[in-house]
XYZ file of C-alpha atoms in Angstrom:
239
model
C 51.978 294.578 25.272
C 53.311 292.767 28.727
C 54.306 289.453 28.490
C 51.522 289.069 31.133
C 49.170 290.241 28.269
C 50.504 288.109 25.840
C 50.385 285.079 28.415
C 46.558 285.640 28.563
C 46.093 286.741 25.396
C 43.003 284.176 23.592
C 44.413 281.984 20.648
C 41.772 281.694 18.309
C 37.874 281.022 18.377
C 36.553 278.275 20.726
C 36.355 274.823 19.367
C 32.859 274.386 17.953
C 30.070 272.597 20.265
C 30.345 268.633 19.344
C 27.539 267.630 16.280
C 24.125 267.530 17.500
C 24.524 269.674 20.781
C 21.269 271.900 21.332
C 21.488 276.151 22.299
C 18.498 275.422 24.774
C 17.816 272.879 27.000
C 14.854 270.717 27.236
C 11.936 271.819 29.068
C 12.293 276.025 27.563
C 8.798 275.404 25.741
C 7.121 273.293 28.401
C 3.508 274.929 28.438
C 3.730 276.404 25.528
C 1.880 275.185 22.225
C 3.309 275.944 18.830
C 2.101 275.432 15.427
C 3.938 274.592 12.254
C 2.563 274.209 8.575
C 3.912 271.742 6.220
C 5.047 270.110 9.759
C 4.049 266.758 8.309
C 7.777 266.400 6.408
C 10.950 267.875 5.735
C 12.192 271.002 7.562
C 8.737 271.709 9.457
C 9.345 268.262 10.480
C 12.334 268.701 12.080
C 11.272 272.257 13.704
C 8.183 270.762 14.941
C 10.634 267.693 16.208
C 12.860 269.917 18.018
C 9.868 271.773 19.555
C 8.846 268.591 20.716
C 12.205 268.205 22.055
C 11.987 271.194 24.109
C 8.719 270.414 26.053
C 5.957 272.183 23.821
C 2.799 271.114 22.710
C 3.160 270.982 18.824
C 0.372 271.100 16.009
C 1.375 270.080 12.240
C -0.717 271.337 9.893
C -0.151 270.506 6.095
C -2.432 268.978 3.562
C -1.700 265.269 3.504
C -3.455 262.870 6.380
C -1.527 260.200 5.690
C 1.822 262.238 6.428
C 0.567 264.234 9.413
C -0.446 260.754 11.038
C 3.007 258.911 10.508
C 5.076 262.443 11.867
C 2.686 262.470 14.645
C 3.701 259.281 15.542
C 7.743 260.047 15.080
C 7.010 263.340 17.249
C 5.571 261.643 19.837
C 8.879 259.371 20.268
C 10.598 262.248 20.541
C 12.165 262.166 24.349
C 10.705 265.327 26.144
C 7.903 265.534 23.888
C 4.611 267.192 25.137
C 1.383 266.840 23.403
C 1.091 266.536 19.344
C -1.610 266.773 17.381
C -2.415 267.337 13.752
C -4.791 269.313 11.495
C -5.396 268.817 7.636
C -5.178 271.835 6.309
C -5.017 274.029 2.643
C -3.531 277.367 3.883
C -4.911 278.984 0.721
C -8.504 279.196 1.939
C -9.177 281.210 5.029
C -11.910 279.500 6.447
C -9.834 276.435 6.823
C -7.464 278.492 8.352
C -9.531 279.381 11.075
C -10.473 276.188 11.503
C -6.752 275.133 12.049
C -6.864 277.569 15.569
C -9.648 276.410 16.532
C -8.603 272.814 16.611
C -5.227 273.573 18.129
C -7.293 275.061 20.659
C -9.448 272.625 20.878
C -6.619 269.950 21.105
C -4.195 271.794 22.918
C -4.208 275.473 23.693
C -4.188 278.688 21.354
C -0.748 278.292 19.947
C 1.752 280.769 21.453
C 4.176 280.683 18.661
C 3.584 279.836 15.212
C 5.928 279.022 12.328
C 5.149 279.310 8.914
C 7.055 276.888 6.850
C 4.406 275.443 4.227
C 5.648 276.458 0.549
C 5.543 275.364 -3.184
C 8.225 275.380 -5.765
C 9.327 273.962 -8.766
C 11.570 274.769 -11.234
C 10.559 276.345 -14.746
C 11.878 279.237 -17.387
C 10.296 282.629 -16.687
C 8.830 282.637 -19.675
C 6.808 279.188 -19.364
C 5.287 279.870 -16.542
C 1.650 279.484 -16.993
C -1.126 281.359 -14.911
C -1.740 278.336 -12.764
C 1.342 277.680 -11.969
C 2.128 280.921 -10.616
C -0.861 281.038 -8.488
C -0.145 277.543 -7.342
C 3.401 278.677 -5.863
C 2.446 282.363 -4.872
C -0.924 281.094 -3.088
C 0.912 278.704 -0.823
C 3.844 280.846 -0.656
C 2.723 284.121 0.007
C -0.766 284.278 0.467
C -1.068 281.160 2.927
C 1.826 282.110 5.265
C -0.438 286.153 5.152
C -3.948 283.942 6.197
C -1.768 282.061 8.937
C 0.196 285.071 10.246
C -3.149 287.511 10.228
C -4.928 284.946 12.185
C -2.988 284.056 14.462
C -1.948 287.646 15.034
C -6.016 288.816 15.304
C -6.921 285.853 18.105
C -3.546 287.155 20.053
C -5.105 291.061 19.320
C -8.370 290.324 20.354
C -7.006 288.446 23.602
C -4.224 290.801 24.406
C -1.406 288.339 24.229
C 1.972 287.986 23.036
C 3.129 285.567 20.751
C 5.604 285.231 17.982
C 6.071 284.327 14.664
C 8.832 282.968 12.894
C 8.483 282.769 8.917
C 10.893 280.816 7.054
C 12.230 282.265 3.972
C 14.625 282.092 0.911
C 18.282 283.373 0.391
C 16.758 284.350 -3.182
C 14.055 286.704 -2.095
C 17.576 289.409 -2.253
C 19.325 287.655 -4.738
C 16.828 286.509 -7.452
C 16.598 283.330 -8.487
C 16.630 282.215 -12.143
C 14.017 279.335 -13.094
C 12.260 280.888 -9.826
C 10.766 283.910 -10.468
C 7.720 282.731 -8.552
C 8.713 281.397 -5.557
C 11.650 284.343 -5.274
C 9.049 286.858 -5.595
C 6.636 284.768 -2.805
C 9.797 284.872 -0.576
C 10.054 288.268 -0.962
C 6.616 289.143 -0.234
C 7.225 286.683 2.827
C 10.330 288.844 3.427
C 8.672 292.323 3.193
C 5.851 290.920 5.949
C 8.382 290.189 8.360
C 9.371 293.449 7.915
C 6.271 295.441 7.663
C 4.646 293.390 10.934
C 7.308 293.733 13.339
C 6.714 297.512 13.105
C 3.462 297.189 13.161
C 2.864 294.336 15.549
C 5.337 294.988 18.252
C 4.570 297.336 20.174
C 1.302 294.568 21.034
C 3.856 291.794 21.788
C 3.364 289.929 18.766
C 7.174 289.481 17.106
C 7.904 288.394 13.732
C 10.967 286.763 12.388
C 12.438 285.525 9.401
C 14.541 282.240 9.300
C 16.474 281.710 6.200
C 17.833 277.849 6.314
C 20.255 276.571 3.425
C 18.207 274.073 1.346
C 17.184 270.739 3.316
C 17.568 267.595 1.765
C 13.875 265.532 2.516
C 11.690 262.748 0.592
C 9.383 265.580 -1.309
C 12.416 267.123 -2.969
C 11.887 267.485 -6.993
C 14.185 265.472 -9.199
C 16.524 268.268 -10.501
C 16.841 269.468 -7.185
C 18.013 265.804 -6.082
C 20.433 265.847 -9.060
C 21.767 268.750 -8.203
C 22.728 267.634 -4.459
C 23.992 264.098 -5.807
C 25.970 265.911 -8.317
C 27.693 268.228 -5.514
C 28.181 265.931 -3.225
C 31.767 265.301 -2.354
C 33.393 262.356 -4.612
C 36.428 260.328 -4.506
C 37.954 263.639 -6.683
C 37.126 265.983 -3.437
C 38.697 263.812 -0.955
């Protein structure tokens, strides 16, 4: 090596953007409309919030009036913000489903991008799971984010659009996840559609992704859950 080489050589990464810089600037979604379920709390919350920041029309969906009204409200505060709207909604049953487009429409726009978030989970042994409890957590899971994704994907067929879909997922749908089996095995089925409509959905301009976030402290969190974050967060012994 010259020393001219070594002169110029880099030293180490980059320092790491400050906390709270954005990748895009505001204004990238301006015109466009997105939908997110379980937007009314938590981490559809936030997505839907930084939607908002970005200029798009956003529609929450989730099953709870009362929440959907008060995160309308926050989203609207948000600076940039386009339109927001809301639409009760139990992503189990198709027919409400459809009715969920059709009032984004009606609101709004069709949505171009939608983002499946909604979920249930709790914790419980394998072997206590009870019938309705499974179908409770694999319903929502699984089988709501399928009856979002198909219809948005047959109104975007039908018209010849794109759009794109972004389905948020589980670390444990690879791993496993003990005192989970139910929601792991949702989040694999979750994971396997991502897969499976990509390849099948692509080559019509309809993408699919999977997001995979770390776990998001919010106000619906279950009480072991909460103990567990209290209990790992960092003490006077981790300073």
């Amino acid at each position: 090596m010259t020393d001219n080489a070594r002169t110029h050589a880099p030293r180490g990464l980059p320092a790491p953007p400050p906390l709270g810089a954005a990748a895009l600037p505001p204004g990238t979604y301006a015109g466009q409309v997105v939908l997110v379920t379980g937007g009314g709390t938590g981490l559809g919350k936030a997505i839907a919030a930084e939607f908002a920041r970005l200029g798009a029309g956003v529609v929450i969906a989730g099953r709870r009036a009362e929440q959907l009204a008060a995160a309308c409200r926050e989203l609207e505060a948000v600076p940039g913000a386009g339109r927001v709207a809301a639409a009760v909604c139990d992503i189990r049953d198709p027919e409400r489903v459809a009715e969920v487009f059709d009032a984004a429409e009606a609101a709004l726009a069709a949505p171009d991008v939608l983002v499946n978030n909604a979920a249930a989970n709790f914790p419980c042994p394998a072997e206590d799971l009870s019938p309705n409890a499974w179908r409770a957590v694999v319903d929502t899971t699984l089988t709501g984010t399928w009856f979002m994704t198909r219809e948005f994907a047959r109104r975007h067929l039908a018209a010849g659009t794109p759009g794109s879909i972004v389905n948020v997922g589980a670390s444990y749908a690879w791993t496993g996840g003990p005192g989970f089996a139910h929601s792991a095995a949702a989040k694999a089925g979750v994971k396997n559609l991502v897969e499976t409509l990509a390849v099948e959905w692509g080559p019509y301009g309809i993408q699919i992704n999977g997001l995979v976030p770390g776990l998001v402290p919010h106000e619906d969190m279950t009480a072991d859950i909460r103990g567990g974050l209290e209990r790992s967060a960092p003490g006077p012994k981790d300073a």
